[in-house]
Short mmCIF file of C-alpha atoms and ligand atoms in Angstrom, two decimals:
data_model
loop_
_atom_site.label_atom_id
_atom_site.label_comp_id
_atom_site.label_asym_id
_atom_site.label_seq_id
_atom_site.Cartn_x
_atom_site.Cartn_y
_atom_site.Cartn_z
CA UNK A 1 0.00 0.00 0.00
CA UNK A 2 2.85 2.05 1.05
CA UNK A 3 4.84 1.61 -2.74
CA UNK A 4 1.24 2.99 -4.34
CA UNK A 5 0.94 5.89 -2.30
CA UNK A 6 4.28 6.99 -2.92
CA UNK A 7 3.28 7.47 -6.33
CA UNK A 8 0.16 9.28 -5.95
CA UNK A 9 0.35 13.36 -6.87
CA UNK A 10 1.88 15.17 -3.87
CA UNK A 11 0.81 17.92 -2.58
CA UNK A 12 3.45 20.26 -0.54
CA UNK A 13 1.62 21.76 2.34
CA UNK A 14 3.99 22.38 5.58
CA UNK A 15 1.27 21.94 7.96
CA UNK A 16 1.19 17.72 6.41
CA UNK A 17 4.05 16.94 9.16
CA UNK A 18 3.79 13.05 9.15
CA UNK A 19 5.47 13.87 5.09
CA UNK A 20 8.60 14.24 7.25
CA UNK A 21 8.11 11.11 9.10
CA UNK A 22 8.47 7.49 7.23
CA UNK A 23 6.13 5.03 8.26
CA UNK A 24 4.33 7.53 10.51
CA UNK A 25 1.06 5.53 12.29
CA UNK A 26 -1.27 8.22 11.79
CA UNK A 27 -1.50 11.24 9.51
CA UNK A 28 -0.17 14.29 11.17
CA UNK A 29 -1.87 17.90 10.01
CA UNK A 30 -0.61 20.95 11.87
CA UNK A 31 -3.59 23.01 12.64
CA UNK A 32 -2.49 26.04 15.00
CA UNK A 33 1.28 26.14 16.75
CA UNK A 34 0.51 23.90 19.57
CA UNK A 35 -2.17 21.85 17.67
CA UNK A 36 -1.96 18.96 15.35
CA UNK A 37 -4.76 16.94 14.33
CA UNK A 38 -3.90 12.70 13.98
CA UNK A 39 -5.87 10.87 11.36
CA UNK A 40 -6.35 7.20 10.92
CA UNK A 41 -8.30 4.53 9.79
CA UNK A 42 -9.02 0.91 9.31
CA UNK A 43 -11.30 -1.72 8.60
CA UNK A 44 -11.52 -5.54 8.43
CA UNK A 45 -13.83 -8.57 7.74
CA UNK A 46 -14.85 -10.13 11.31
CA UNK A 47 -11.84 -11.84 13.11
CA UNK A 48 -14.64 -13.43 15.56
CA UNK A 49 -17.88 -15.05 15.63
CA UNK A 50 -19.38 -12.87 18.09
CA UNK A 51 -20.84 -9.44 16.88
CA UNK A 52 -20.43 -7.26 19.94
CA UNK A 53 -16.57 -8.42 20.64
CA UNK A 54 -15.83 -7.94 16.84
CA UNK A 55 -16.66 -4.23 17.16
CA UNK A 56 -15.13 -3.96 20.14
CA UNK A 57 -11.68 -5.52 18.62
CA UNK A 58 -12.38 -3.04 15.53
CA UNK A 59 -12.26 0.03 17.25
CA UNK A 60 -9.66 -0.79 19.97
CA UNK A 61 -7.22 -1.85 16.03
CA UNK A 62 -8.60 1.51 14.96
CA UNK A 63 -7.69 3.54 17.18
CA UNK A 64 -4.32 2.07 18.07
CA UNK A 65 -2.29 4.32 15.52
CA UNK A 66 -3.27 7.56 17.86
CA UNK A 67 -2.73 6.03 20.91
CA UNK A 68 0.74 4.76 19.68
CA UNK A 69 1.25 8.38 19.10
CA UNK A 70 0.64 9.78 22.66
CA UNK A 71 -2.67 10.92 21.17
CA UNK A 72 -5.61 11.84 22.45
CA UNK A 73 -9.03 10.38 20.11
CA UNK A 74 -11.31 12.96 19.85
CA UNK A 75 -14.00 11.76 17.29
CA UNK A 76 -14.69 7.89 15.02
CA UNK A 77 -16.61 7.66 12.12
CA UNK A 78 -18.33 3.83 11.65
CA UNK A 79 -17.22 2.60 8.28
CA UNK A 80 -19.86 -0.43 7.22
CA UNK A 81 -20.21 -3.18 4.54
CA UNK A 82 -22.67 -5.27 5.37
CA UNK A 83 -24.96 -7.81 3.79
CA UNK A 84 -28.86 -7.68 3.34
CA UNK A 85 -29.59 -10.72 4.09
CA UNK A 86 -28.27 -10.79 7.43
CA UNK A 87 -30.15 -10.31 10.58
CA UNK A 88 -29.92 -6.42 11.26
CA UNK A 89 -29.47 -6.87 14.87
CA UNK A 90 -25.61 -8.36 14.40
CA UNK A 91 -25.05 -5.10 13.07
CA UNK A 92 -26.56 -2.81 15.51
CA UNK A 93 -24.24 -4.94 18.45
CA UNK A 94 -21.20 -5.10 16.08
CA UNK A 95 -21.79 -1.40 16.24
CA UNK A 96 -22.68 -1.13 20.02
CA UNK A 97 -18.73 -3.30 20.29
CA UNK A 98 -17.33 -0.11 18.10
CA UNK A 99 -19.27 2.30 20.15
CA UNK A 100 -18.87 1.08 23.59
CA UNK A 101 -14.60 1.23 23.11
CA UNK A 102 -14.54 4.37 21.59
CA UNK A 103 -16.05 5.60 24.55
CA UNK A 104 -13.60 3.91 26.74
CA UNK A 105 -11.29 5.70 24.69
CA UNK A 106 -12.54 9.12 25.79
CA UNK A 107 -13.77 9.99 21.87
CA UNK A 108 -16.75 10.15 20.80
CA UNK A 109 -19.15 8.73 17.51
CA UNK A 110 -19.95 11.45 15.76
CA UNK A 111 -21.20 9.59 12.19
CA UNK A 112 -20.32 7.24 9.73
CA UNK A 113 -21.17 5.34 6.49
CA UNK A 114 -22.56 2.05 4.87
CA UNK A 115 -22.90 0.05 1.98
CA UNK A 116 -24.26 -3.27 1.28
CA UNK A 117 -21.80 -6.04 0.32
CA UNK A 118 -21.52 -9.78 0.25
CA UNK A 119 -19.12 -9.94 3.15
CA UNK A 120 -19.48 -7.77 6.38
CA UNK A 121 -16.74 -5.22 7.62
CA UNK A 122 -16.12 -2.92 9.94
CA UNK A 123 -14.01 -0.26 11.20
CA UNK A 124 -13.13 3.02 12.21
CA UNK A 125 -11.68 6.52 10.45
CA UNK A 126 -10.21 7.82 13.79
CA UNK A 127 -9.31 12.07 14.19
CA UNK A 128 -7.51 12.65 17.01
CA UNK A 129 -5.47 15.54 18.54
CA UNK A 130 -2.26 16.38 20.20
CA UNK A 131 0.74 18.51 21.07
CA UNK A 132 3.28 18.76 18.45
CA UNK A 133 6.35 18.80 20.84
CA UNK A 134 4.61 15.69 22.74
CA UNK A 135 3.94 13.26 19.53
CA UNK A 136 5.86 9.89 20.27
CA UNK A 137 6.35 8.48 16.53
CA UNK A 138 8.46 5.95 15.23
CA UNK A 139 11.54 8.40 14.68
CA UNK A 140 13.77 8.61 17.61
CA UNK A 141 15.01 5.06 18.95
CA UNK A 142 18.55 5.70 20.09
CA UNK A 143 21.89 3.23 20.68
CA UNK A 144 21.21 1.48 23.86
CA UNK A 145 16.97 1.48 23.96
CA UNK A 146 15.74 -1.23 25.05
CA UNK A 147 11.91 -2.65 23.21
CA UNK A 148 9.26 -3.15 25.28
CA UNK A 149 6.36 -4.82 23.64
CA UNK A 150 2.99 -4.71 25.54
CA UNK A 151 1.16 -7.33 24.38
CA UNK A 152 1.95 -11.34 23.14
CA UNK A 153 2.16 -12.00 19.72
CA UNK A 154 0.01 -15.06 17.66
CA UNK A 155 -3.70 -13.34 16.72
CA UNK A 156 -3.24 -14.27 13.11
CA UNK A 157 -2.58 -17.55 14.08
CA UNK A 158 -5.49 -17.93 16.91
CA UNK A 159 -7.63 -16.51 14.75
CA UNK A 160 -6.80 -18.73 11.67
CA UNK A 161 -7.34 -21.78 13.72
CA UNK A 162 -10.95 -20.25 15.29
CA UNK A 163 -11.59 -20.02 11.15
CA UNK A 164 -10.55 -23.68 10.85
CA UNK A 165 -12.55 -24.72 13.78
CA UNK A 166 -9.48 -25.75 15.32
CA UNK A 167 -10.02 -23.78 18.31
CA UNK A 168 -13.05 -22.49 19.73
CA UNK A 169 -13.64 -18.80 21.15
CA UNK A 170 -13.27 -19.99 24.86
CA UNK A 171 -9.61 -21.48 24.39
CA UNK A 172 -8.87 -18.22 23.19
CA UNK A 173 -10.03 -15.97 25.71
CA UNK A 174 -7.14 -14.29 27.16
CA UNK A 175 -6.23 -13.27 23.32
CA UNK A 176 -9.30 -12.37 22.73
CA UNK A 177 -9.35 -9.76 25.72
CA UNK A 178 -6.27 -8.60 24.45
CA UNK A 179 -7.41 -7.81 21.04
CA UNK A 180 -10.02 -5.79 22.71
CA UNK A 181 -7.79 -3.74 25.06
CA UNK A 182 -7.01 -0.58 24.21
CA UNK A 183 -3.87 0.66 24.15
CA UNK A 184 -4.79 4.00 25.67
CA UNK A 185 -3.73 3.01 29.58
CA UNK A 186 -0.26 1.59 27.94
CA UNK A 187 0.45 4.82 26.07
CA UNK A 188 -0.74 7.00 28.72
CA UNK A 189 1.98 5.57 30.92
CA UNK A 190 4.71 5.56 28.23
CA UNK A 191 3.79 9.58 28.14
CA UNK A 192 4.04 9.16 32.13
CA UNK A 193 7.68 7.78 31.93
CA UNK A 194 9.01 9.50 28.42
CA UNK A 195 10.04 7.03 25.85
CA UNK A 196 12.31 7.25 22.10
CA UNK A 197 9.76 6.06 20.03
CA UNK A 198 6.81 3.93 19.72
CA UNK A 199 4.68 2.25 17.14
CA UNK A 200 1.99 -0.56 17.49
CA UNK A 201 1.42 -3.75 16.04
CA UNK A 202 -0.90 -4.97 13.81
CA UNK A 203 -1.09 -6.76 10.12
CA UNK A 204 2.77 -6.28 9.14
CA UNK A 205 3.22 -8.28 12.16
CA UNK A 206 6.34 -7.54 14.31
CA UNK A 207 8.76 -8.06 12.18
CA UNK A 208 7.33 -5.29 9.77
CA UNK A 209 6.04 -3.04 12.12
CA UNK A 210 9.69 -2.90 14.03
CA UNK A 211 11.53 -2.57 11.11
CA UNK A 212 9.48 0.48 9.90
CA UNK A 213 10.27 1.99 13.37
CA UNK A 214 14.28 1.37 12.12
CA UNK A 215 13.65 2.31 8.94
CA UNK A 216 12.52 5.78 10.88
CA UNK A 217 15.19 6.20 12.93
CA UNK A 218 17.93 4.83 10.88
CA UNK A 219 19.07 1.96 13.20
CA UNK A 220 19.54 -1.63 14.17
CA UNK A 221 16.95 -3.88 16.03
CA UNK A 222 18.51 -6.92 18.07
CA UNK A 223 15.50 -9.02 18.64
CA UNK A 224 15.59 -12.11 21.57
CA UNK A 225 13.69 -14.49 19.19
CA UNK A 226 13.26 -16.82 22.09
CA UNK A 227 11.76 -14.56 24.24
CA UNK A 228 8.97 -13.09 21.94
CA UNK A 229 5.72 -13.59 24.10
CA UNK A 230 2.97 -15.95 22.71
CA UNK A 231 -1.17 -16.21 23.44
CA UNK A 232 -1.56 -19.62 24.77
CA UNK A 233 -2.12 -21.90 21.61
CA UNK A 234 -0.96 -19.43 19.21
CA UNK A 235 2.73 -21.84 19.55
CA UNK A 236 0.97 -24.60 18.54
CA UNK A 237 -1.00 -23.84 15.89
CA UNK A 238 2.65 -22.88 14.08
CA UNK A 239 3.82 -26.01 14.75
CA UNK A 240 1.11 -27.66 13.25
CA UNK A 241 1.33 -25.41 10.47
CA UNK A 242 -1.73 -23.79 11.02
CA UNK A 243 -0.42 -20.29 9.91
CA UNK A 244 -2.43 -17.39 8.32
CA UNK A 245 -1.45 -15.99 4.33
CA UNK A 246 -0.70 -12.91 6.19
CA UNK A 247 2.34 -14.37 7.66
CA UNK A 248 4.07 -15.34 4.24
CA UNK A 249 3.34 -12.19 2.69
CA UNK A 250 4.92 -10.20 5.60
CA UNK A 251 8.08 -12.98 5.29
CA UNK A 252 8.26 -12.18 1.74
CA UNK A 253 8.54 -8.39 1.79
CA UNK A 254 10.57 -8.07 5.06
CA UNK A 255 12.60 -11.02 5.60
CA UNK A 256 15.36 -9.83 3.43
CA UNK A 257 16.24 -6.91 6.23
CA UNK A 258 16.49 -9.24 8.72
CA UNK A 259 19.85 -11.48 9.48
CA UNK A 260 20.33 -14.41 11.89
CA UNK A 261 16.55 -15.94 11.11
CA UNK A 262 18.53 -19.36 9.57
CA UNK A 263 19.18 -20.65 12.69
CA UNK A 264 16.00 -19.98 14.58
CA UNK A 265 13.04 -22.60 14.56
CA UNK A 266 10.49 -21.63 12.31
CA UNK A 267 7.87 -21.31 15.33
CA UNK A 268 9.69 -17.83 16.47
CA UNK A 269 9.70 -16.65 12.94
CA UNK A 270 6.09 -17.43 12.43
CA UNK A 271 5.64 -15.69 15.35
CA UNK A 272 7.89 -12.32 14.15
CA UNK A 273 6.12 -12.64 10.95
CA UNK A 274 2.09 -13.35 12.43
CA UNK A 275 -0.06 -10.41 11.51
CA UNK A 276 -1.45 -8.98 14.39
CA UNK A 277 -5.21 -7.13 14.85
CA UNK A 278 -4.81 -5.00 17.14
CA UNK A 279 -1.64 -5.75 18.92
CA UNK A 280 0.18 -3.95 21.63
CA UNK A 281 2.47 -1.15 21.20
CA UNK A 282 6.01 -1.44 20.52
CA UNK A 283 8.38 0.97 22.60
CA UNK A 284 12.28 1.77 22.62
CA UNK A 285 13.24 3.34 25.95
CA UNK A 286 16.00 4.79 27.33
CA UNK A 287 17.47 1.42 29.70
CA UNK A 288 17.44 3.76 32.89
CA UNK A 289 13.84 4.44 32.40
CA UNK A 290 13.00 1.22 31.48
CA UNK A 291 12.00 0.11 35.15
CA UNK A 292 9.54 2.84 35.71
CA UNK A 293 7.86 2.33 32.23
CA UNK A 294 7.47 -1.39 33.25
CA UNK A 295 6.02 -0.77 36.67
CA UNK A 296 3.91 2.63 34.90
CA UNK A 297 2.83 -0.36 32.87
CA UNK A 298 2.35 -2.90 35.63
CA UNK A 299 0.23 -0.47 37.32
CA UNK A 300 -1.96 0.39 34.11
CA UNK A 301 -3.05 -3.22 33.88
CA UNK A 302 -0.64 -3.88 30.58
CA UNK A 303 1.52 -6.45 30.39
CA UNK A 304 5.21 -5.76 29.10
CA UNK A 305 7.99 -7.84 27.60
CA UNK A 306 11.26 -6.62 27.10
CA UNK A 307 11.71 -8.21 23.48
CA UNK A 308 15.59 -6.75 22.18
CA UNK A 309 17.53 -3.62 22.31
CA UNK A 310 18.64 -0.68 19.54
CA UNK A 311 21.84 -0.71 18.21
CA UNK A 312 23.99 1.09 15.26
CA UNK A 313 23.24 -0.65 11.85
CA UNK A 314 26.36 -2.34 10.02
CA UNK A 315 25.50 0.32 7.07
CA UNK A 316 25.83 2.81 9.85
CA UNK A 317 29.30 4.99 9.39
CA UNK A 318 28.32 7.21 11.49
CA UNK A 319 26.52 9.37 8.66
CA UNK A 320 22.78 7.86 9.91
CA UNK A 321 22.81 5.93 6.73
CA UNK A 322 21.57 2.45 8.46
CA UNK A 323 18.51 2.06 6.26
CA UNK A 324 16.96 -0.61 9.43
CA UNK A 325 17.77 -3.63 9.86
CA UNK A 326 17.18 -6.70 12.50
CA UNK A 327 19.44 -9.32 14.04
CA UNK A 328 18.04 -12.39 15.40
CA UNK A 329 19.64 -13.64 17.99
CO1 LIG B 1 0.08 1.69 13.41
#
């Protein structure tokens, strides 16, 4: 998606900051000095059975991106596809799921749209707002960070074997909460401690999603592949091969930036590589504040793993020419 919009017609307006920022989560507009408006949105076909909980899990993915930012959501617009011959009450609690989490959020509904199509969808065009000397973005990760991801990896694998009937919804629970927790308590801590940079996770999987955040910031991710936290399950549904198409695609385009994966079993890399909905947030911190974010955390309700550190690139010469990269180890 990225490679098309690159070639779209630009427009140069100074007040479009996130132009200045690759792989920025959110659209940044500058509206006044100390005001910038974040813009997001996405939408997916149901990862769950259950109507409410699928618009819960919706909104919490949608509005992710600000939150990842040190945002604050202000308004969500529904975005619908649904089809006619379905009972009109799984929409209204799909929506009451959306509704119910943006409030949570602290934003409010203020609209949205719907067609009719074969499939149903849902999702969420989220405007939020913030400072523009307090925006956490995926620039900044400096020599020495350490990565502190808030929530286990494996929904594209839970939810590929709920699809196969391979698992039910109860074995699945505690991912299943976790989809639908939003990352608002986690960011509002990492704002608490101060932190380098920070981006969430969701369908580039980790692997992707961490190496855009190098890409940004021009450096070199050392990931503990053996430490990269799982839902219960998700492990063995890789080993059984159970693995979504998400998870190849993400392989194919990012693998190439990433040395060391040879010698790791091919359950951690289908776990670097599963596409998440609505993951946690990914966050380098400086290692003497890395304590305090993980009790800020602790005391939020999030859960935290400390999954690698940031280094200098080998293309690094010292000209901030490392183009991000990842070493498995
Ligand atoms: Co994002």
């Amino acid at each position: 998606m990225a490679q098309v919009l690159c070639q779209l017609p630009q427009k140069d307006d100074p007040n479009l900051l996130s132009s200045n920022i690759p792989c920025a989560d959110a659209g940044i507009y500058q509206l006044t000095p100390d005001l910038v408006i974040l813009q997001s949105v996405d939408f997916f076909t149901p990862v769950v059975d259950d109507p409410y909980l699928f618009g819960a899990i919706a909104a919490a993915n949608a509005l992710s991106d600000v939150f990842a930012m040190g945002g604050k959501p202000i308004t969500a617009m529904n975005i619908v596809a649904f089809p006619n011959c379905l009972d009109i009450d799984i929409l209204t609690k799909i929506l009451s799921g959306g509704a119910d989490k943006v409030h949570e959020a602290g934003a409010t509904v203020v609209g949205g749209h719907s067609i009719e199509d074969e499939e149903p969808k849902y999702g969420l065009s989220i405007t939020g707002t913030a400072h523009p000397d307090k925006l956490i973005t995926t620039l900044g990760c400096q020599n020495g960070d350490l990565l502190v991801l808030t929530k286990p990896l494996g929904t594209g694998l839970l939810t590929t074997g709920l699809k196969a009937k391979v698992l039910n919804e109860a074995q699945i629970e505690t991912a299943l909460d976790g989809m639908a927790r939003l990352n608002r308590y986690a960011s509002e801590a990492m704002q608490r401690v101060g932190v380098s940079a920070c981006t969430d996770i969701t369908g580039f999987g980790l692997i992707g999603h961490a190496l855009e955040m190098a890409e940004a910031s021009k450096k070199h991710l050392v990931i503990h592949a053996d430490s990269l936290p799982a839902y219960p399950h998700a492990v063995d549904m890789a080993e059984n091969g159970l693995v979504p198409e998400g998870r190849f695609r993400n392989h194919r385009h990012y693998i190439k930036r990433v040395s060391g994966a040879e010698d790791q079993p091919e359950q951690n890399i289908d776990l670097l590589c599963d596409p998440q909905t609505s993951g946690g947030l990914l966050i380098a911190v400086a290692p003497e504040r890395v304590d305090l974010l993980l009790a800020e955390l602790k005391g939020a309700g999030d859960q935290a793993f400390i999954i690698g550190a940031v280094e200098n690139g080998d293309g690094d010469d010292g000209n901030n020419n490392c183009t991000g990269t990842m070493l498995l180890i």
